[in-house]
Coordinates of C-alpha atoms and ligand atoms in Angstrom, one line a residue:
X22 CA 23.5 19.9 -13.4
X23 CA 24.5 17.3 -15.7
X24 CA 21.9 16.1 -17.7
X25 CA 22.1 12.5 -18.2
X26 CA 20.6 11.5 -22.3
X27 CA 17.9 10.1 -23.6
X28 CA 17.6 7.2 -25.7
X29 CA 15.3 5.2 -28.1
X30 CA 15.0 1.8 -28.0
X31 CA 17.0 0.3 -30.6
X32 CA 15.2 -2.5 -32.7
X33 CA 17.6 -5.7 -31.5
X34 CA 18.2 -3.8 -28.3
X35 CA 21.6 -4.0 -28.5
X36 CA 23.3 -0.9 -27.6
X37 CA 24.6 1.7 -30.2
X38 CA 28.1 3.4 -30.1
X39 CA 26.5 6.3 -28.3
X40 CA 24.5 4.7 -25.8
X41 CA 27.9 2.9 -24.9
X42 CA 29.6 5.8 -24.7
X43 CA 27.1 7.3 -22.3
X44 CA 27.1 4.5 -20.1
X45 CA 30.7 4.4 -19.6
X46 CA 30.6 8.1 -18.7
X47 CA 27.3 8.1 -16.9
X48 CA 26.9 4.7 -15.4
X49 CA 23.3 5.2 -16.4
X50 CA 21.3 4.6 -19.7
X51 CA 17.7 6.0 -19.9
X52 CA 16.3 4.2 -23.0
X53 CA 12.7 5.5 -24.1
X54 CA 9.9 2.9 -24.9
X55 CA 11.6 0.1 -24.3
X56 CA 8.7 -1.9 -23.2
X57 CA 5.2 -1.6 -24.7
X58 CA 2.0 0.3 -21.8
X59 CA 0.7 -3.3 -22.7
X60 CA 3.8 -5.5 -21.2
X61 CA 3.9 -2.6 -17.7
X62 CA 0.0 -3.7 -17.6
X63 CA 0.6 -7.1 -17.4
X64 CA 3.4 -6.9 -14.8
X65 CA 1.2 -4.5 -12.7
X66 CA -2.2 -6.6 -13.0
X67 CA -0.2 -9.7 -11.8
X68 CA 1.5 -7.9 -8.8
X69 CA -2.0 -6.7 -7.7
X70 CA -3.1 -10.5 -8.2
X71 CA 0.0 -12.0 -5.9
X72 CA -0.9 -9.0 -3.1
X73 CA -4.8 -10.4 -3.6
X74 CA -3.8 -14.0 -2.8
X75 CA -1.6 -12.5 -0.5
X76 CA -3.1 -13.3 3.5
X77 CA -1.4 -10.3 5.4
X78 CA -1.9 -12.5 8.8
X79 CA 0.3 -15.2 7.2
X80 CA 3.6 -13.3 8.1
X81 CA 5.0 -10.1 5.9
X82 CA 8.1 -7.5 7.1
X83 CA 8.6 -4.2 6.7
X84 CA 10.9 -3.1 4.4
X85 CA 12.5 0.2 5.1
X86 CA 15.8 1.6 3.5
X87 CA 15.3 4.8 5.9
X88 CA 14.8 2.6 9.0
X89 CA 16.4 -0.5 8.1
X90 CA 15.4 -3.8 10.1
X91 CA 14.6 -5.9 7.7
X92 CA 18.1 -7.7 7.9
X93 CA 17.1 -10.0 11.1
X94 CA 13.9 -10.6 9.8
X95 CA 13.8 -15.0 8.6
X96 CA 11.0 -13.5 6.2
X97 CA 13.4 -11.3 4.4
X98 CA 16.2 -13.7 4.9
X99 CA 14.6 -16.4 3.1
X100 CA 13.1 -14.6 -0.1
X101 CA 15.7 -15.1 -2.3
X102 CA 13.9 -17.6 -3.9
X103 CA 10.5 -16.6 -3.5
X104 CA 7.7 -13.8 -4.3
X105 CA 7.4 -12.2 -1.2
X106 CA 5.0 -9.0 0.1
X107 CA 7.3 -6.1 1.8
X108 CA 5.6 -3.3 3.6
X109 CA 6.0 0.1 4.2
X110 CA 6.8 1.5 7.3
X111 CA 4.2 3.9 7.8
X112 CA 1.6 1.3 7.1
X113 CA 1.9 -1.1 10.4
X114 CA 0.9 -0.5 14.0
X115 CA 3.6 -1.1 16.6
X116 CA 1.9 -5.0 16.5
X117 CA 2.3 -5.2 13.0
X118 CA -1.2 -5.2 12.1
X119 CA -1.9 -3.0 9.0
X120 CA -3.5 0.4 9.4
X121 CA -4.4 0.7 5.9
X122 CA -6.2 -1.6 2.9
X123 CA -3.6 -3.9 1.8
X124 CA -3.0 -2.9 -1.9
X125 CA -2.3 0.5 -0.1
X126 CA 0.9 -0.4 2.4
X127 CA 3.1 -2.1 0.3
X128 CA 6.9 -1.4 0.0
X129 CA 8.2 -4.2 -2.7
X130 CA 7.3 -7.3 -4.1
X131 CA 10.4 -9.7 -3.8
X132 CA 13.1 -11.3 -5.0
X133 CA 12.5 -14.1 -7.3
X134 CA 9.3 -13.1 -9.7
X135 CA 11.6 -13.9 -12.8
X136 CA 11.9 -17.5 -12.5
X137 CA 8.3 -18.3 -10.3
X138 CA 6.0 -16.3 -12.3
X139 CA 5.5 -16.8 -15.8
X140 CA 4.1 -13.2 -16.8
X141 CA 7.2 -12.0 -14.8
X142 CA 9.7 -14.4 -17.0
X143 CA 8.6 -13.8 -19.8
X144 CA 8.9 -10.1 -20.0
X145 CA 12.3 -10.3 -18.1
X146 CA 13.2 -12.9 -20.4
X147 CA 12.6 -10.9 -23.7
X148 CA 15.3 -11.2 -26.5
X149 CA 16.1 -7.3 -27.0
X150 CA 17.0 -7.2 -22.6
X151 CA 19.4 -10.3 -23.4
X152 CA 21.1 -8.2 -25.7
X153 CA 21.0 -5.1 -24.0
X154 CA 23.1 -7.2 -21.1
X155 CA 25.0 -9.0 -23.4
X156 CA 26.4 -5.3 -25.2
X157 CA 27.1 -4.0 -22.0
X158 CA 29.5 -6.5 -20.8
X159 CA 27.8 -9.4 -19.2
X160 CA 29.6 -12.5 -20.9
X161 CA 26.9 -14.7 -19.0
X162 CA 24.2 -13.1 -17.0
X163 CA 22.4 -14.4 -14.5
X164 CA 19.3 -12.9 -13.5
X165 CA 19.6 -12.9 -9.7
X166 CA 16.9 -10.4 -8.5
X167 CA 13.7 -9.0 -9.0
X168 CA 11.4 -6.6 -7.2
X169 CA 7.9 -4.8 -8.0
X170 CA 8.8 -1.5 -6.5
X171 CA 5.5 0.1 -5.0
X172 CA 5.7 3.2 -3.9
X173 CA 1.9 3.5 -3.1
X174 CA 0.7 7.2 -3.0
X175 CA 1.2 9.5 0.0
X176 CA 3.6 6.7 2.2
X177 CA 5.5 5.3 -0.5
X178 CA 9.0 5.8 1.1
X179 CA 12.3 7.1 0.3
X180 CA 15.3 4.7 -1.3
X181 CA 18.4 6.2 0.4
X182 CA 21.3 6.9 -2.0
X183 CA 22.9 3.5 -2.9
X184 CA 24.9 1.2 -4.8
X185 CA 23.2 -1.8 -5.9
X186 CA 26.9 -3.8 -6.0
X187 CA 26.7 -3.4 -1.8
X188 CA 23.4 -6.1 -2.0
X189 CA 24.8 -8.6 -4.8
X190 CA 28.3 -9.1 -4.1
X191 CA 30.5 -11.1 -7.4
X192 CA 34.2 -10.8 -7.8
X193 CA 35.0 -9.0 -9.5
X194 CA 31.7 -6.7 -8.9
X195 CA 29.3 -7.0 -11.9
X196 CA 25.9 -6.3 -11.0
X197 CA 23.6 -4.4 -13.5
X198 CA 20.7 -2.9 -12.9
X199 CA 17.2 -2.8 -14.7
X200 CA 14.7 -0.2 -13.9
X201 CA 10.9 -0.2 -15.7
X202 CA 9.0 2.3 -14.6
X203 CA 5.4 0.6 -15.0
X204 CA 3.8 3.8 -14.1
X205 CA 5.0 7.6 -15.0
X206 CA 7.7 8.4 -12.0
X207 CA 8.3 12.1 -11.8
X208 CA 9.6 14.7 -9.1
X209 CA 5.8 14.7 -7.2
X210 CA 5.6 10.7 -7.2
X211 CA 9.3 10.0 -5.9
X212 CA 11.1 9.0 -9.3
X213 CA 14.7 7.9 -9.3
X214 CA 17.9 10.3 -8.9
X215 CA 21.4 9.4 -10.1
X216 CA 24.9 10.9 -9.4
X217 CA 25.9 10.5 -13.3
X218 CA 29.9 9.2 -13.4
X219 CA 29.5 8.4 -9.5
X220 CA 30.2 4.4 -10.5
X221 CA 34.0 5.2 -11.4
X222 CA 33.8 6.1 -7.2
X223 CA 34.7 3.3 -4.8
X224 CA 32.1 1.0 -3.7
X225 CA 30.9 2.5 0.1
X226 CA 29.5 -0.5 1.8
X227 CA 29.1 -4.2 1.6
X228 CA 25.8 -5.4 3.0
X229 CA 26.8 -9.5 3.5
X230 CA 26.6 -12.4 6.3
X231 CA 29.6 -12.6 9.4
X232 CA 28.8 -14.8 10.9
X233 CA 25.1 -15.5 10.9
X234 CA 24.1 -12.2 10.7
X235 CA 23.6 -9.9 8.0
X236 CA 25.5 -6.5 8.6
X237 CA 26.8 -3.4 6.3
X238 CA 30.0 -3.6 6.6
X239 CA 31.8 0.2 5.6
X240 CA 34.6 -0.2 3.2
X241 CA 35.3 3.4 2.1
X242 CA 34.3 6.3 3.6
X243 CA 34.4 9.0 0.4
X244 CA 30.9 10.7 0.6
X245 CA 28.3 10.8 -2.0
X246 CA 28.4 13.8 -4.0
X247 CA 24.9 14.7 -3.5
X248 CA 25.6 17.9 -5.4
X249 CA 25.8 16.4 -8.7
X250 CA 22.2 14.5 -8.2
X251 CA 20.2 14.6 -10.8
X252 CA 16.2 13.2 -10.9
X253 CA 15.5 11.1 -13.9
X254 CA 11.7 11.4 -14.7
X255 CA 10.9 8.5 -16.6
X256 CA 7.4 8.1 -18.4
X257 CA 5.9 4.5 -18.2
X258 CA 7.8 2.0 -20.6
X259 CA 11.0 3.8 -19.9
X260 CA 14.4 1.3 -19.1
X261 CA 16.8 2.9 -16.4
X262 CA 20.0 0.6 -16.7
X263 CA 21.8 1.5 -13.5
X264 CA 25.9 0.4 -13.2
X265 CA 26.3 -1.6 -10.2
X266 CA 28.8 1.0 -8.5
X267 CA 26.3 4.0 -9.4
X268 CA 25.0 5.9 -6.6
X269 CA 21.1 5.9 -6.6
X270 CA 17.7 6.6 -5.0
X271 CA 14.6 8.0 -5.5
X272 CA 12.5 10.6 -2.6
X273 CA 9.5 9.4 -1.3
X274 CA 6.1 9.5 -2.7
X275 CA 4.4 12.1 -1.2
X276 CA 1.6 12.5 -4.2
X277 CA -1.5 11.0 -4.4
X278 CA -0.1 8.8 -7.2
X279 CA 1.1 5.3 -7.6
X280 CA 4.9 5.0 -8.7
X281 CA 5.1 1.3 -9.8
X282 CA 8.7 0.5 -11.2
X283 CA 9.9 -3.4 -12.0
X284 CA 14.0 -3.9 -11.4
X285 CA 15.9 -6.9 -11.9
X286 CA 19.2 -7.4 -11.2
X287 CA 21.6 -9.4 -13.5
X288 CA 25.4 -10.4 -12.4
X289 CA 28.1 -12.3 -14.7
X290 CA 28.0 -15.6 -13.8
X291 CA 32.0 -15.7 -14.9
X292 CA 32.1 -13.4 -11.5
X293 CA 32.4 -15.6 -8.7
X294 CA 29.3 -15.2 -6.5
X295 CA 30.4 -14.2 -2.9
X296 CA 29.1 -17.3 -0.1
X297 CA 27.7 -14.1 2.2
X298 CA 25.2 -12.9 -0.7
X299 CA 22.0 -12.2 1.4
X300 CA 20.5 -13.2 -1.8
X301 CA 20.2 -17.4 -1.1
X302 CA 19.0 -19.8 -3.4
X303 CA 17.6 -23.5 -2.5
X304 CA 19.6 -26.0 -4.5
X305 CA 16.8 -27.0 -6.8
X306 CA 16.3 -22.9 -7.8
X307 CA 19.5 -22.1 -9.4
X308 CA 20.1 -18.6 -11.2
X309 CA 19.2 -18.8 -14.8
X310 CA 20.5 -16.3 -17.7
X311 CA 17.7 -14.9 -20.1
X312 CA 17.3 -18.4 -21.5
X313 CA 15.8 -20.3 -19.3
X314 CA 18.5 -23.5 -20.2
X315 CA 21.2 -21.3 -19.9
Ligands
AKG121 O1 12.5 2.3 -7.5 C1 13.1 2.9 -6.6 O2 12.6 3.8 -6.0 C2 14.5 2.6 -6.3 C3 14.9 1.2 -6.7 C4 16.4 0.9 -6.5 O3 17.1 1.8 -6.2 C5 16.9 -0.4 -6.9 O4 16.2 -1.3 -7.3 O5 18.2 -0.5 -6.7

């Protein structure tokens, strides 16, 4: 197994020489403490607050990456630029109507958090995550996406081996990734697994609009290695910086744990963003970089 390193958080959060080096063999950087238990407690006390306000009769989908339909749903469609509550498969009956309390059947939060919520922003928005991006290669970065990733205890459900450069399409691809496990994630309560090196592989699919539609479209059939998996355990506060062409998932959570994570997603706005994103903005919500201005 190929172990993938550990890092500290450096004080600027710029990247060192050895952290670079990692993440152009590995595609992944795991960087320890990187965000204070007080800053995850924040981001998880305002996600329970938007599923509170949240009236499950006034529309939800459910978002499944085992069983996808979300792709035809307007509701998913149209959350680009807005905080919207996902839900679990296992959690609906075949009308839709929850089977379980609320707090305890929800996927994701989605996809704009960042730029509508202000405890959200701000810790997105902090200086040492600017130059995290920046040392990595993002001339201009754009913060495009941003999810609360659930995982509630017993149904939280499996995220099928990806690359995140299928769902935010520039050219040339530049997506970055930017995992915070809010909570400890473990092997019991589903934590992410890599394929370290698997982003010098092709990208496999390009999830887009033809059309009208959104469809996956295949673009190279080479198989995931799922030999070389690895999990990455990552205690609360940890940063998981994912490449955008590095395979990735994490197995369901089966425990009776939560397994909130926070991921936003940041593209180089010197890329030219592709017209068949799924990701869609209203014209008055552009994407901003880490300075709000910018
Ligand atoms: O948090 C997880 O379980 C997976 C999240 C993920 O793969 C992503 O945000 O791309």
């Amino acid at each position: 197994m190929n172990a993938v390193p550990r890092f500290a958080a450096t004080a600027t959060g710029a990247p060192t020489p050895a952290m670079l080096a990692a993440w152009d063999r590995d595609g992944v950087l795991v960087i320890e403490d990187a965000v204070s238990h007080a800053d995850c407690d924040s981001l998880i006390e305002r996600s329970r607050a938007i599923v509170d306000d949240w009236d499950p009769t006034s529309g939800a989908a459910v978002f499944s990456t085992t069983a996808p339909r979300h792709a035809a749903d307007r509701y998913f469609r149209e959350s680009g630029d807005a905080i919207r509550v996902f839900l679990e498969d296992g959690a609906v009956d075949a009308d839709g109507t929850l089977t379980r309390p609320k707090h305890a059947a929800v996927n994701k939060l989605g996809h704009a958090m960042h730029d509508l919520d202000p405890v959200f922003d701000r810790v997105s928005r902090r200086p040492t995550l600017a130059a995290l991006a920046c040392g990595l290669g993002l001339a201009d970065p754009r913060l495009v996406q941003s999810m609360v990733i659930w995982k509630p205890p017993s149904i939280g459900g499996a995220v099928t081996c990806h690359q995140d450069a299928t769902f935010l399409i520039t050219d040339p691809p530049s997506v970055i990734g930017f995992w915070l496990a809010l909570e400890d994630a473990d092997a019991g309560n589903g934590c992410l697994f890599v394929i370290p090196g698997g982003h010098r592989g092709p990208l496999r699919q390009r999830f887009h609009e033809v059309g009208g539609e959104l469809v996956t479209e295949a673009l190279d059939s080479t198989p995931f290695d799922e030999s070389a998996t690895v999990p990455l355990p990552a205690p609360k506060g940890t940063l998981v910086v994912l490449h955008g062409t590095l395979p990735h998932g994490s197995a369901p959570n089966t425990s009776e744990r939560s397994r909130m994570a926070y991921t936003l997603h940041a593209v180089d706005g010197a890329a030219r963003w592709s017209a068949g994103n799924w990701l869609q903005r209203a014209s008055d919500i552009p994407f901003h970089g880490f300075e709000r201005s910018a």
